[in-house]
mmCIF file with all atom_site columns, C-alpha atoms in Angstrom:
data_model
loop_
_atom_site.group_PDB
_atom_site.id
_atom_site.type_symbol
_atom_site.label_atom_id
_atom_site.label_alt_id
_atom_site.label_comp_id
_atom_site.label_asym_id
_atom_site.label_entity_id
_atom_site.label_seq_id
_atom_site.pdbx_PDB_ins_code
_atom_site.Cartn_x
_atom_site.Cartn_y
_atom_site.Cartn_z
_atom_site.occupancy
_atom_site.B_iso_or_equiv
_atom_site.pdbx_formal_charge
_atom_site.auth_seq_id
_atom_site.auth_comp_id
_atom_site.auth_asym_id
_atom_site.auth_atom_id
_atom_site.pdbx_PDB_model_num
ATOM 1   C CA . UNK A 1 1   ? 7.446   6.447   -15.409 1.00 0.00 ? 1156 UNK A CA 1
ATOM 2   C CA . UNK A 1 2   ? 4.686   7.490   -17.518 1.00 0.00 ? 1157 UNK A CA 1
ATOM 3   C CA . UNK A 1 3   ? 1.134   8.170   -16.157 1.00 0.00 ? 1158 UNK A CA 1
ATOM 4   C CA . UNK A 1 4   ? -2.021  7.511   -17.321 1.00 0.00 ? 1159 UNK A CA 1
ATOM 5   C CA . UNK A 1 5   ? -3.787  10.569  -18.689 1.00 0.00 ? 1160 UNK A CA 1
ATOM 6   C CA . UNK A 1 6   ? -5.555  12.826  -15.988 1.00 0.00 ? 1161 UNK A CA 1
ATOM 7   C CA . UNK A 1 7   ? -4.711  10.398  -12.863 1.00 0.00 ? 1162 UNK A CA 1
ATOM 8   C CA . UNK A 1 8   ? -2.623  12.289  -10.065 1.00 0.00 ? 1163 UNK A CA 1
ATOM 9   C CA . UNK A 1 9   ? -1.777  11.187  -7.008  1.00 0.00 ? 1164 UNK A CA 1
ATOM 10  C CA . UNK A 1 10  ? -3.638  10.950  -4.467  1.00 0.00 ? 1165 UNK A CA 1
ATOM 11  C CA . UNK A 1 11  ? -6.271  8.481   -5.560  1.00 0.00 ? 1166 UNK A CA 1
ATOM 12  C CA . UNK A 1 12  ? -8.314  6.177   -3.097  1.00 0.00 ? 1167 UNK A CA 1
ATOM 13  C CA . UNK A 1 13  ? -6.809  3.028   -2.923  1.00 0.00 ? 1168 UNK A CA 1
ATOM 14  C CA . UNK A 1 14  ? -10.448 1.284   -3.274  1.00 0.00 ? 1169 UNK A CA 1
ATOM 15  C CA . UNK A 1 15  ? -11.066 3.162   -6.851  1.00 0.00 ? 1170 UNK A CA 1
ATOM 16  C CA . UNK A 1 16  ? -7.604  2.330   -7.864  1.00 0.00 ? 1171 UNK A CA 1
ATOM 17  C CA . UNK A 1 17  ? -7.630  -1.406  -6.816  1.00 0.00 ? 1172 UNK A CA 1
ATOM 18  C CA . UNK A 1 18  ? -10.753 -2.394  -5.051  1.00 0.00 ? 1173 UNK A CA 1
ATOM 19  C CA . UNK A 1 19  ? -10.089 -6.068  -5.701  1.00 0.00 ? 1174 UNK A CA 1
ATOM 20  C CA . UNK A 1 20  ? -6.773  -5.854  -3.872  1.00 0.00 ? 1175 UNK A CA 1
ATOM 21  C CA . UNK A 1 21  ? -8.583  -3.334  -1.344  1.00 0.00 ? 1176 UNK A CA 1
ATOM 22  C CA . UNK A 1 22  ? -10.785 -5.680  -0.411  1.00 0.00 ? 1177 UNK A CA 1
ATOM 23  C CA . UNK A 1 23  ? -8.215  -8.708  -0.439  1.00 0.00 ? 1178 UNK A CA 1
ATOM 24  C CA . UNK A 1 24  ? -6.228  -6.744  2.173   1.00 0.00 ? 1179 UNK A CA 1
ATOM 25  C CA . UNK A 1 25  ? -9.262  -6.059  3.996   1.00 0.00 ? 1180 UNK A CA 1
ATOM 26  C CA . UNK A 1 26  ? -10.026 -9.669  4.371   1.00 0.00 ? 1181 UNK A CA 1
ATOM 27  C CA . UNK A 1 27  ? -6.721  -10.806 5.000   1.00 0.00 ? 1182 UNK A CA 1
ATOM 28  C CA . UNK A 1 28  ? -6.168  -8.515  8.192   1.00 0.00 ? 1183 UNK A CA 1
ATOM 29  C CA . UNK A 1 29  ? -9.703  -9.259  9.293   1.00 0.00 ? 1184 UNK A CA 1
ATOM 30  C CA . UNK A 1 30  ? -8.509  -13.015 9.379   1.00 0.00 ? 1185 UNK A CA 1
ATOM 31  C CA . UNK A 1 31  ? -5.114  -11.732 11.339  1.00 0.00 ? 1186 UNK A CA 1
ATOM 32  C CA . UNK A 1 32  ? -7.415  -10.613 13.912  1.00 0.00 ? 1187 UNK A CA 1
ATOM 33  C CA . UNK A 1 33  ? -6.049  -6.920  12.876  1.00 0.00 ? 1188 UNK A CA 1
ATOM 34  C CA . UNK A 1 34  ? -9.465  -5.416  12.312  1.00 0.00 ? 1189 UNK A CA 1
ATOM 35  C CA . UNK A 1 35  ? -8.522  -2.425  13.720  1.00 0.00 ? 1190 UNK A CA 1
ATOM 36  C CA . UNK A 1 36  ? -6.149  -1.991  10.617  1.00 0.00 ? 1191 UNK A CA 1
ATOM 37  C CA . UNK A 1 37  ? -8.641  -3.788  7.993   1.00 0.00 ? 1192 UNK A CA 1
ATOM 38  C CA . UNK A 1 38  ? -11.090 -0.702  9.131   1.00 0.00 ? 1193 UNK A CA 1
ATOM 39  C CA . UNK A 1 39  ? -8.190  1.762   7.462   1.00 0.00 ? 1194 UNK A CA 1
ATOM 40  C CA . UNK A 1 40  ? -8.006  -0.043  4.395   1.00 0.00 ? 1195 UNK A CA 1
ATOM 41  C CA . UNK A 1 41  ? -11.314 1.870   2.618   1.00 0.00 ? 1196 UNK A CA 1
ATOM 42  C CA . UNK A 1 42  ? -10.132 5.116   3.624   1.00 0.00 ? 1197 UNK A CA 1
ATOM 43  C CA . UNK A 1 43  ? -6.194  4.747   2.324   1.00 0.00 ? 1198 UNK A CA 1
ATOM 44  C CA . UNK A 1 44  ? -4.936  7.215   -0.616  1.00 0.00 ? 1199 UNK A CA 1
ATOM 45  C CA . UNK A 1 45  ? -2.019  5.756   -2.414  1.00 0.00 ? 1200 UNK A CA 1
ATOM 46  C CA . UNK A 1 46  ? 0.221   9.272   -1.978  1.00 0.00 ? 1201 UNK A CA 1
ATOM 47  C CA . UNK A 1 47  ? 3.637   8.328   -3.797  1.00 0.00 ? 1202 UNK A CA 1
ATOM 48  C CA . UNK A 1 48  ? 4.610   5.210   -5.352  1.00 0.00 ? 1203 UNK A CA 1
ATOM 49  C CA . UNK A 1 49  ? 7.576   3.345   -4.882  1.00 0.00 ? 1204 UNK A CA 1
ATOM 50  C CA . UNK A 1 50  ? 10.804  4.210   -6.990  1.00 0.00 ? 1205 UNK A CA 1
ATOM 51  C CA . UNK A 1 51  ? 13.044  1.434   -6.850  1.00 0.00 ? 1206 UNK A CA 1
ATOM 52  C CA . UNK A 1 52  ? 12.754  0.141   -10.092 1.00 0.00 ? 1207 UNK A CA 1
ATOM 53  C CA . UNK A 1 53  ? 12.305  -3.378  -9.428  1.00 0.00 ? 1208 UNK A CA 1
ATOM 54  C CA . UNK A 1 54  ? 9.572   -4.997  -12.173 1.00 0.00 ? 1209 UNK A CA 1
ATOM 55  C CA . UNK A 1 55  ? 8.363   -7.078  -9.199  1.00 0.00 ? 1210 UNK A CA 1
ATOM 56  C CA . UNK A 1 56  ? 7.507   -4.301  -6.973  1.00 0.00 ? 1211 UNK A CA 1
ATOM 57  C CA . UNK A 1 57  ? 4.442   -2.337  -6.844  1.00 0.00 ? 1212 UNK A CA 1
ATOM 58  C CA . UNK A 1 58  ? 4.461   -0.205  -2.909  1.00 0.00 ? 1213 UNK A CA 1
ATOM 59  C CA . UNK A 1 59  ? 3.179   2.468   -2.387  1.00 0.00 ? 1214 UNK A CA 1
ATOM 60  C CA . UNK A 1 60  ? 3.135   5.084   0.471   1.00 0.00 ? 1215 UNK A CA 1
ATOM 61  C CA . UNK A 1 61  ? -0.593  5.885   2.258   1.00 0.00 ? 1216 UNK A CA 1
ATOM 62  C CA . UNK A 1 62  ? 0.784   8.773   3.989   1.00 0.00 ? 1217 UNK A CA 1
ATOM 63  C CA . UNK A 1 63  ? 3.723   11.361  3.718   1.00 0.00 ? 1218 UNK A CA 1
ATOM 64  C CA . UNK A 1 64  ? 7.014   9.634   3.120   1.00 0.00 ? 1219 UNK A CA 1
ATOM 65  C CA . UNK A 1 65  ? 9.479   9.771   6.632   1.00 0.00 ? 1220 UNK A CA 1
ATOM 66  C CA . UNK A 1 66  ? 12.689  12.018  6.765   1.00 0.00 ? 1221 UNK A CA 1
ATOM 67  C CA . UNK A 1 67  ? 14.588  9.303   8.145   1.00 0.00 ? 1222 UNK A CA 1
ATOM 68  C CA . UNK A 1 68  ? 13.710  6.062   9.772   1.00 0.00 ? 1223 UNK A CA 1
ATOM 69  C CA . UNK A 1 69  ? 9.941   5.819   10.325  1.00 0.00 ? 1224 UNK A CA 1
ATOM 70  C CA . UNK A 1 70  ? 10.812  5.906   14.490  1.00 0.00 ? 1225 UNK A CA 1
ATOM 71  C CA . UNK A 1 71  ? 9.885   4.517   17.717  1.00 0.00 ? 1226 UNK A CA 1
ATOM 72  C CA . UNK A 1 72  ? 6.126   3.473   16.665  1.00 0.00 ? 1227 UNK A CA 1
ATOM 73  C CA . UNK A 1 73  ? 6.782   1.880   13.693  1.00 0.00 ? 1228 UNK A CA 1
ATOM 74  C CA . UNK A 1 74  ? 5.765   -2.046  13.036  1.00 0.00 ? 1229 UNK A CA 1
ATOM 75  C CA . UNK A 1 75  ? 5.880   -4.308  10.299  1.00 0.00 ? 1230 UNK A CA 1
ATOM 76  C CA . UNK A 1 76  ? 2.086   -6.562  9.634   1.00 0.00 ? 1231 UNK A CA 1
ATOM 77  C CA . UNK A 1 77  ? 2.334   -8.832  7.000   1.00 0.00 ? 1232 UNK A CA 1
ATOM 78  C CA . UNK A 1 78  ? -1.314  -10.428 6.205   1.00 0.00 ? 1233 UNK A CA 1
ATOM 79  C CA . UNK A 1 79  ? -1.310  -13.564 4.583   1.00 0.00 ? 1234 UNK A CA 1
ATOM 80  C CA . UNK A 1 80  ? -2.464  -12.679 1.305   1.00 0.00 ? 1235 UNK A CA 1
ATOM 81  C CA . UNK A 1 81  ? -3.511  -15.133 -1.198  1.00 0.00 ? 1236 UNK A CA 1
ATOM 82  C CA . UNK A 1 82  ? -0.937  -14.224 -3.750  1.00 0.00 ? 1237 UNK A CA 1
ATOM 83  C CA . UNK A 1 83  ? 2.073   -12.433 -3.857  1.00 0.00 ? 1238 UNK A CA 1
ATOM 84  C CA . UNK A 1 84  ? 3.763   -10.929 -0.688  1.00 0.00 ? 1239 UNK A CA 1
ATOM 85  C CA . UNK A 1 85  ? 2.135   -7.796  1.623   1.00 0.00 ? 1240 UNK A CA 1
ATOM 86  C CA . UNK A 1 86  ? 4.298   -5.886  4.221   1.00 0.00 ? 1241 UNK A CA 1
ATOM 87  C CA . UNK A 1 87  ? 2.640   -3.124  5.982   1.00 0.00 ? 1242 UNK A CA 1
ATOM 88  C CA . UNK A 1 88  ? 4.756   -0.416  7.964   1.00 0.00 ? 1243 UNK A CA 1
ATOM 89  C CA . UNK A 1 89  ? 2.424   1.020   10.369  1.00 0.00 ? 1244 UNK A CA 1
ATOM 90  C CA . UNK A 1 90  ? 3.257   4.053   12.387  1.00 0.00 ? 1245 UNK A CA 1
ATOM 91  C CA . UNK A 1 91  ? 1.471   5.799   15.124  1.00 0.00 ? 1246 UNK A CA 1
ATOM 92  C CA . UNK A 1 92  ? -0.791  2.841   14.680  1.00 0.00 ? 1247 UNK A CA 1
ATOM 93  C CA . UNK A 1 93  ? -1.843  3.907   10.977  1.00 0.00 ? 1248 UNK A CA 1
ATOM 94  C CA . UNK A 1 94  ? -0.796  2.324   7.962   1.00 0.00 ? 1249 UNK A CA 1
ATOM 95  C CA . UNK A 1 95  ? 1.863   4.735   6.030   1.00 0.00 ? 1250 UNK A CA 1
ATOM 96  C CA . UNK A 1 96  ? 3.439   2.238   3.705   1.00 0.00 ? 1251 UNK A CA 1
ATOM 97  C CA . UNK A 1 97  ? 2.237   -0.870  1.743   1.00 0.00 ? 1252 UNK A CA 1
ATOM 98  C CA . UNK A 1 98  ? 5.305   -3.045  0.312   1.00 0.00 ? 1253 UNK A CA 1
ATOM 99  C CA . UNK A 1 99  ? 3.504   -4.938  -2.318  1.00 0.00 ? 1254 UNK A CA 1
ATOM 100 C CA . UNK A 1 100 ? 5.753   -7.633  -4.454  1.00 0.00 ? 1255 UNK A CA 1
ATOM 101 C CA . UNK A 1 101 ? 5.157   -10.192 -7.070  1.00 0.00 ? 1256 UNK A CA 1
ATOM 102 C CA . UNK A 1 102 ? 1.621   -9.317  -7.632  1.00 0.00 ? 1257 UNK A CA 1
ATOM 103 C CA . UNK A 1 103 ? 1.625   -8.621  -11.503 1.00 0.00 ? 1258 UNK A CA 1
ATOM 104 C CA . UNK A 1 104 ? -2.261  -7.277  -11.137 1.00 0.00 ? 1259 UNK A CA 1
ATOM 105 C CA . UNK A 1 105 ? -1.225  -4.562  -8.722  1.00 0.00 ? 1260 UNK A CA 1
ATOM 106 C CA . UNK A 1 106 ? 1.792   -3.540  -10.628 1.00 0.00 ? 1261 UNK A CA 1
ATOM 107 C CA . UNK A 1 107 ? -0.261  -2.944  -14.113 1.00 0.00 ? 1262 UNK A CA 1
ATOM 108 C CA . UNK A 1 108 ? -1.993  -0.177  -12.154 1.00 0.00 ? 1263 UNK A CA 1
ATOM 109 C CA . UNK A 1 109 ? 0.547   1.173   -9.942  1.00 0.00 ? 1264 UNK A CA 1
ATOM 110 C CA . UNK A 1 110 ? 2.917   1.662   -12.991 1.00 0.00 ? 1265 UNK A CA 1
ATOM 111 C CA . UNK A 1 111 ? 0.351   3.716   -14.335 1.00 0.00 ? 1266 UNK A CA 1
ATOM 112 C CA . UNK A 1 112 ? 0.811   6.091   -11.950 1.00 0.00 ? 1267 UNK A CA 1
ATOM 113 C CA . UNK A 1 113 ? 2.675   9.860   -11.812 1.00 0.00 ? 1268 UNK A CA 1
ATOM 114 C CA . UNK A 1 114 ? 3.456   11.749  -8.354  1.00 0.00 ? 1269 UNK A CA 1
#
C-alpha cells in the first residue's frame, strides 16, 4: 500500500475523517454509549487493517493484541447511517474500529502507510 506523501501513522482520527468522526460520535450518542462517543475526538488511527479486502477500511486506535484481545473485550456496533461499524472495546476503551462498505472511509484509509 502506498501512502500519501508526509502522512504517518498516528494521525487523529477527527483530522483524518471528521465527517465519519462525527458520524460515529452521533451514532453512539443515540446508542446511549456516550461514554464511548466522548473517546471518539481523542482516537489516533495507529495501524490500518491488512486484509486486503477492497471493502474494508479498519483500523486499530490503540496497540494491536498479541493474541485474543482477553477477558474485557466487547463488540458495539452503532447503527451508522451507511455502511457497517464494529467496535472492539477493551478495558472499556475503543482499540479497534472494523469499518466495511463505506467507500468514503476507504479513499482515505488506503492512503495510509504504518
Amino acid at each position: 500500500m502506498v501512502g500519501a506523501p508526509g502522512l504517518r501513522l498516528p494521525l487523529p482520527l477527527i483530522d483524518l475523517l471528521p465527517t465519519f468522526a462525527a458520524e460515529l460520535d452521533r451514532a453512539l450518542r443515540a446508542d446511549g454509549a456516550a461514554d464511548l462517543a466522548d473517546q471518539v475526538r481523542g482516537l489516533s488511527i495507529t495501524a490500518v487493517c491488512r486484509c486486503g479486502d477492497d471493502f474494508c477500511s479498519s483500523f486499530y486506535t490503540g496497540p494491536r493484541p498479541d493474541g485474543p484481545w482477553g477477558l474485557t473485550h466487547r463488540n458495539v456496533s452503532p447503527n451508522v447511517a451507511v455502511g457497517m461499524v464494529v467496535l472492539d472495546v477493551v478495558d472499556d476503551q475503543i482499540r479497534y474500529v472494523e469499518v466495511l462498505d463505506r467507500a468514503d472511509v476507504k479513499s482515505i484509509i488506503a492512503t495510509l502507510v504504518d
